[in-house]
Every structure is written in structure tokens, then in C-alpha cells.
Short mmCIF file of C-alpha atoms in Angstrom, two decimals:
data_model
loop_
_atom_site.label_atom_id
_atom_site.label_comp_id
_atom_site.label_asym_id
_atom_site.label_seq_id
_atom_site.Cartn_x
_atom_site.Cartn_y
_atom_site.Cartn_z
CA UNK A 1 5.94 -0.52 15.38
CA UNK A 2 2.42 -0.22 13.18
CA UNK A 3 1.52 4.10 13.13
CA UNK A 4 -1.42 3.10 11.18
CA UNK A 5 -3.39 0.14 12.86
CA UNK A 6 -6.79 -0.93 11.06
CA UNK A 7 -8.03 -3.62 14.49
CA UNK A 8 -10.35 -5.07 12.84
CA UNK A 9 -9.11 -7.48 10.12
CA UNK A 10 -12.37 -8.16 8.36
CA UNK A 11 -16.07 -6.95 8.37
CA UNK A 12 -19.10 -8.40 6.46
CA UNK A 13 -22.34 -6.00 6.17
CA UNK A 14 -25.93 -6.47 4.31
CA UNK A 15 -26.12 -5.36 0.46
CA UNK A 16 -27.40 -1.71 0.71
CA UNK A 17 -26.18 -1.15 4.27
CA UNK A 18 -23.51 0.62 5.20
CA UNK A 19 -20.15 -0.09 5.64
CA UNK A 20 -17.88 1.42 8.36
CA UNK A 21 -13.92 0.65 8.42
CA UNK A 22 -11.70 1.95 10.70
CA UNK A 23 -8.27 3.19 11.62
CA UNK A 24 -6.10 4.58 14.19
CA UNK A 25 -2.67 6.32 13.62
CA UNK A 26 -0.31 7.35 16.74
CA UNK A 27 1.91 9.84 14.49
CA UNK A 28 0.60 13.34 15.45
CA UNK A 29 2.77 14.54 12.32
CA UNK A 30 0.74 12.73 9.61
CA UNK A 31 -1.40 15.52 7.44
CA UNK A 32 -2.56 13.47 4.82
CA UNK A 33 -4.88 10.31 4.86
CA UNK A 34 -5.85 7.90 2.46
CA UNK A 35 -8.14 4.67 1.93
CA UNK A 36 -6.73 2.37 -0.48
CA UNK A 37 -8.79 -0.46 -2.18
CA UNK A 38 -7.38 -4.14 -2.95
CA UNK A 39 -8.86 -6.90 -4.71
CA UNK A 40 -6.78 -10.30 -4.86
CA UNK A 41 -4.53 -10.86 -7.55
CA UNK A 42 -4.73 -6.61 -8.27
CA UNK A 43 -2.56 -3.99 -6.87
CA UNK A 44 -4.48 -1.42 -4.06
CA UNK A 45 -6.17 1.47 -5.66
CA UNK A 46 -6.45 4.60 -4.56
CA UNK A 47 -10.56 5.40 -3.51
CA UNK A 48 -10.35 8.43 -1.63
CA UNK A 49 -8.29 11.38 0.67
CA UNK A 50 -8.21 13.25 3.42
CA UNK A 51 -6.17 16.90 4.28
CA UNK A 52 -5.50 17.23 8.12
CA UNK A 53 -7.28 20.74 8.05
CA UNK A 54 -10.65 18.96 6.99
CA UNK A 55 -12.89 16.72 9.26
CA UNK A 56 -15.35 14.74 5.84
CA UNK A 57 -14.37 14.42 2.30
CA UNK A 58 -17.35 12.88 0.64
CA UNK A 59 -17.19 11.26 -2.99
CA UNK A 60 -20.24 9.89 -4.05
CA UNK A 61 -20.95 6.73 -1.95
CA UNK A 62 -17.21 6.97 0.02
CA UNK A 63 -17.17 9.30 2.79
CA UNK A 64 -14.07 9.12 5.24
CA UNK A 65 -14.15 11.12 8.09
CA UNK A 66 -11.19 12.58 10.22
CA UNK A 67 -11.19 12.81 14.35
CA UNK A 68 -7.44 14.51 14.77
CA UNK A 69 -7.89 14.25 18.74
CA UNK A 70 -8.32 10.93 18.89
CA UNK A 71 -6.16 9.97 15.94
CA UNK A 72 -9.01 8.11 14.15
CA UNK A 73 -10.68 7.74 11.02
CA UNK A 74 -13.43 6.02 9.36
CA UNK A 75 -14.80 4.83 6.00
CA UNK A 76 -18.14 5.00 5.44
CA UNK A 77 -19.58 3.37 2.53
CA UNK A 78 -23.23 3.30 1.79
CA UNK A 79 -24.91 1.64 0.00
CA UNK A 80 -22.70 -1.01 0.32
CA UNK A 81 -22.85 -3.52 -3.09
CA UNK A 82 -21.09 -7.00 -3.72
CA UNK A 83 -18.82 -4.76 -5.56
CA UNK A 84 -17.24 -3.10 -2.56
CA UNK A 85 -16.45 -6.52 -1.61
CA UNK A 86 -12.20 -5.88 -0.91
CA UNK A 87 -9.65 -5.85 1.03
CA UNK A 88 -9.42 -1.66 2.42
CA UNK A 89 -6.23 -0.38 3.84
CA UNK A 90 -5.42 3.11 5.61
CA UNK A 91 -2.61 4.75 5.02
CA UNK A 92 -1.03 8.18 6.14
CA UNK A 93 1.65 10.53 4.77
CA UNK A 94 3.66 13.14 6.51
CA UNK A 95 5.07 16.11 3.74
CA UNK A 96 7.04 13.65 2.67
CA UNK A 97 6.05 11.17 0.27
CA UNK A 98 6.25 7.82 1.63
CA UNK A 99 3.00 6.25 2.67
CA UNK A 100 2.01 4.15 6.26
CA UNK A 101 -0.26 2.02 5.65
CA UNK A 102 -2.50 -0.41 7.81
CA UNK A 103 -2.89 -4.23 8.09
CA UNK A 104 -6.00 -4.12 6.12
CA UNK A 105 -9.56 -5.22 6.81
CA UNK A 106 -11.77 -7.87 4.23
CA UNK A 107 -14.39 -5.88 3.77
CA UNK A 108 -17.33 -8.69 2.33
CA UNK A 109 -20.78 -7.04 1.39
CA UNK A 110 -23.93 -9.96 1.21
CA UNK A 111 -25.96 -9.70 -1.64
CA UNK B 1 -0.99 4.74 -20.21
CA UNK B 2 -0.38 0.85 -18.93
CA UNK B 3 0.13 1.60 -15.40
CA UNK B 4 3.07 -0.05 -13.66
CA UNK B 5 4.22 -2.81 -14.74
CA UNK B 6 5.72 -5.90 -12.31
CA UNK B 7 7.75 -8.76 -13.73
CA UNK B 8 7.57 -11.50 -13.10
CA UNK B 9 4.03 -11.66 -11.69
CA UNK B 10 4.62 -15.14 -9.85
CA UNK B 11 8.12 -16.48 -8.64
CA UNK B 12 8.98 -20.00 -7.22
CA UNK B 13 12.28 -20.70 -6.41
CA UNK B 14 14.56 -22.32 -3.98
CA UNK B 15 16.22 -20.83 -0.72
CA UNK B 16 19.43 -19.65 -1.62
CA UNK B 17 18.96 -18.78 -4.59
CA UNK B 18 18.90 -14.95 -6.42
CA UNK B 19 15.89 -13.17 -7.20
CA UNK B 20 15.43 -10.38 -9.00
CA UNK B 21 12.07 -8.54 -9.47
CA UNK B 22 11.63 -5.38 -11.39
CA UNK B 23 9.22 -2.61 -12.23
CA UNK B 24 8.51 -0.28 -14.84
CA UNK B 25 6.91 3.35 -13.05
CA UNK B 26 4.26 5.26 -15.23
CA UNK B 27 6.26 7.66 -17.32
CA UNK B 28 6.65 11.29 -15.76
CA UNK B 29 5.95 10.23 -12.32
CA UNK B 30 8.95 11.56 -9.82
CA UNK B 31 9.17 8.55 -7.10
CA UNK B 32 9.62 5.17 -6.83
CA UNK B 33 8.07 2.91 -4.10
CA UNK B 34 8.89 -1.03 -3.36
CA UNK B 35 6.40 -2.90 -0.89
CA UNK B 36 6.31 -6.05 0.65
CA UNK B 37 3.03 -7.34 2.02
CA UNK B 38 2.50 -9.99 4.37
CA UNK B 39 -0.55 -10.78 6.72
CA UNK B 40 1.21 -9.70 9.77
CA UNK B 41 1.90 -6.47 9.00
CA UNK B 42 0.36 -5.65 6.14
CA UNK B 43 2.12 -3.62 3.14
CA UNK B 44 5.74 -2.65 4.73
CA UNK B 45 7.68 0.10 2.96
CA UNK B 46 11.23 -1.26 2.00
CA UNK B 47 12.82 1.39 -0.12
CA UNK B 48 11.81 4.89 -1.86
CA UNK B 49 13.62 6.69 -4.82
CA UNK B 50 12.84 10.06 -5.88
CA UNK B 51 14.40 11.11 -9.18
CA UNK B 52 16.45 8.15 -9.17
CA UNK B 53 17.74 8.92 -5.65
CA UNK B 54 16.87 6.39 -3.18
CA UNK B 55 15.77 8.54 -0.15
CA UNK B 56 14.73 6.19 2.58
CA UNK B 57 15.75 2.78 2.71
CA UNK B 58 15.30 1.54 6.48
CA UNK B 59 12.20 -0.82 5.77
CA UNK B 60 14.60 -2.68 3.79
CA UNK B 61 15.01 -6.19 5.69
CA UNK B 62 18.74 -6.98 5.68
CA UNK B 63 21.78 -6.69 3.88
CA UNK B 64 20.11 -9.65 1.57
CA UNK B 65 18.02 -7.24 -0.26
CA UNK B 66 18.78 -4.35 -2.43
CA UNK B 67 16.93 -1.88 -5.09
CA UNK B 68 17.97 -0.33 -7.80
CA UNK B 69 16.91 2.61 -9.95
CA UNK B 70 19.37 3.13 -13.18
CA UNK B 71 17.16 5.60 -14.87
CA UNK B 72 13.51 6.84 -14.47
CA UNK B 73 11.88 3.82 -16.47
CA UNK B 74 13.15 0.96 -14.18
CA UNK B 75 13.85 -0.26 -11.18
CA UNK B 76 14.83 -3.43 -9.18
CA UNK B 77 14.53 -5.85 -5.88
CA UNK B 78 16.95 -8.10 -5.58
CA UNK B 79 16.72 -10.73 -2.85
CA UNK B 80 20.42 -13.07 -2.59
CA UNK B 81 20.41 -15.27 -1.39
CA UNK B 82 16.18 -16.06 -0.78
CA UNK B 83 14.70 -17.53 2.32
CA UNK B 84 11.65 -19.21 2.83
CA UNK B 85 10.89 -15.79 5.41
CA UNK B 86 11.11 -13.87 2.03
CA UNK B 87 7.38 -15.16 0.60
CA UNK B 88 5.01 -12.52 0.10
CA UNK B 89 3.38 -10.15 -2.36
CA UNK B 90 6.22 -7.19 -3.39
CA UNK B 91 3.87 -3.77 -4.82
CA UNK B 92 6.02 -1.40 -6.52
CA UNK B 93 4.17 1.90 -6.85
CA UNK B 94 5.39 5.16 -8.97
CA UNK B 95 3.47 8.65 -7.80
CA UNK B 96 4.14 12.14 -9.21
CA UNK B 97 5.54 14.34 -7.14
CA UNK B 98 3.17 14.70 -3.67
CA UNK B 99 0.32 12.72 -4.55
CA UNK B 100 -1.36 9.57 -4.66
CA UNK B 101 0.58 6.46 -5.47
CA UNK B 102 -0.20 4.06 -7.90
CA UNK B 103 0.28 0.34 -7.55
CA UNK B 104 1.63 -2.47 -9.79
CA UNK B 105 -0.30 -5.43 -9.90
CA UNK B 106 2.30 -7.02 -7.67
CA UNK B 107 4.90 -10.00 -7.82
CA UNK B 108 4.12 -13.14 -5.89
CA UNK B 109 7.20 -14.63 -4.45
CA UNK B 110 7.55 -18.07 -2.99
CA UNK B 111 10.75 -19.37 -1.59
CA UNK B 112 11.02 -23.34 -0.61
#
């Protein structure tokens, strides 16, 4: 049974738009969130965090935000560039340290 | 520092047979993370070792598979004997203690 769903599995947007991914998690015990960032043939990087007691983390163009009553978060990217272009997967942590992740969406950004 | 390190990077064999993938973690970090992704459900947990210890290893498929950590440099998946359900992309991943984990560049397996 997925905790961390990400529904849609792919998502094109304009160069210098922006970029919104999503994800759902059911696990009311997960306090930490993370976006992950994959490009084929590569391992997934890490891009960016989120604490349960905050609502935004912002890092330069990557903001995620955090909605803990509806068990949802969001990526926001802007501007997006043909660099973004990746495969982006959730994933959630309780104290301990093992990581739930999502299915993934294709993020593809048009030049 | 290298990162982690997967061997081998591809893998074609034939069902039945024994494979055998391993992983070097980026020195100092505390835990030890094996991942299988697929398109259906994306990247699965099979096994986590902490200091060595395996801790949690009930994403692991079946009795076919099993990990091992013999000291804090190395670690294996071994899959005997392969089926053609075992293709996929297996991360391994090394984090310090509580934080972020970092990813391998992954080990493409393909079982006929």
C-alpha cells in the first residue's frame, strides 16, 4: 500500500513558467518531507526539505509547500528551464530513517 | 568524496541464475539503504542497515533475496536464483545519521 502517492505521472510546462508537482501521503506520523530529483541513467538527488512544524521552505527557485490537514504537498518551481527537465519523486520520513517515496512524475519543461 | 558507488552498473543474465550487486556507502555515513525501482511502484525500500545492523528488512521480496553488510565500506544484494519479475533499477543510498540520503547511480538488472 503506496503512503506517498505522486497521481500524476508526468507534467510538461512552458520555459519560464512555473512548475507545480504534487503529492499526497496517508501516514499522519510522517514529520519530515522531501523532493528528490532523477535524471535517467543518475541516481535521485536530493533538491529540497520540509519539517512538519513549517508550512514553505523556499530555496532559490524550489519552493515546496506543506498542507498537514489534507496530507498534501507541492513543488513549485519557477522559472521553470529545460534544465528542470526530470523525473521528481516525494518522499516522507517518520524519526526513523527510512524514506517513502512516491511513483514519481516526468517533469518536461519546453524551451 | 566519490559518492556511492554501484557495481556492476548494468547486469544481463539468465533466470535462475545468482546475482550479486554491491555498494560502496560514502565513508562516515551511519546507514545503509537498498532500493528497487520499478514503474509500478516507484522506488520500494527492500532492506536498511544502520551501523552494520540491518534494522528493517520487510520490503525485501522473498526468501530469494538477501543483503549483506560485513563492515561499514560494503554491502550486498543478492538475488538466487533470478527471475525475469526481478528487472529493474536497484539504488543503494548511504545517509549520516538522520538526514538526507544519498543515491548511487544505480544497477540495471535484466533477467531473461
Amino acid at each position: 500500500d503506496q503512503q506517498v502517492k505522486q497521481n500524476s505521472p508526468s507534467l510538461s510546462v512552458q520555459e519560464g513558467r512555473i512548475s507545480i508537482l504534487n503529492c499526497d501521503y496517508t501516514n499522519s506520523m510522517f514529520d519530515y518531507f522531501l523532493w528528490y530529483k532523477k535524471y535517467p541513467a543518475e541516481g535521485p538527488t536530493f533538491l529540497i526539505s520540509i519539517s512538519s512544524i513549517k508550512d514553505k521552505n523556499e530555496d532559490g527557485r524550489f519552493t515546496v509547500f506543506l498542507n498537514k490537514s489534507a496530507k498534501h504537498l507541492s513543488l513549485h518551481i519557477v522559472p521553470s528551464q529545460p534544465g528542470d527537465s526530470a523525473v521528481y519523486f516525494c518522499a516522507a520520513q517518520t524519526g526513523a530513517n527510512n524514506l517513502f517515496f512516491g511513483t514519481g512524475t516526468r517533469l518536461t519543461v519546453i524551451p | 568524496d566519490a559518492g556511492v558507488i554501484q557495481s556492476p552498473r548494468h547486469e544481463v543474465t539468465e533466470m535462475g541464475q545468482e546475482v550479486t550487486l554491491r555498494c560502496k556507502p560514502i565513508s562516515g555515513h551511519n546507514s545503509l539503504f537498498w532500493y528497487r525501482q520499478t514503474m509500478m511502484r516507484g522506488l520500494e525500500l527492500l532492506i536498511y542497515f544502520n551501523n552494520n545492523v540491518p534494522i528493517d528488512d520487510s520490503g525485501m521480496p522473498e526468501d530469494r533475496f538477501s543483503a549483506k553488510m560485513p563492515n561499514a565500506s560494503f554491502s550486498t544484494l543478492k538475488i538466487q536464483p533470478s527471475e525475469p519479475r526481478d528487472s529493474a533499477v536497484y539504488f543503494c543510498a548511504s545517509s549520516p545519521q538522520y538526514n538526507e540520503q544519498f543515491f548511487g547511480p544505480g544497477t540495471r538488472l535484466t533477467v531473461l
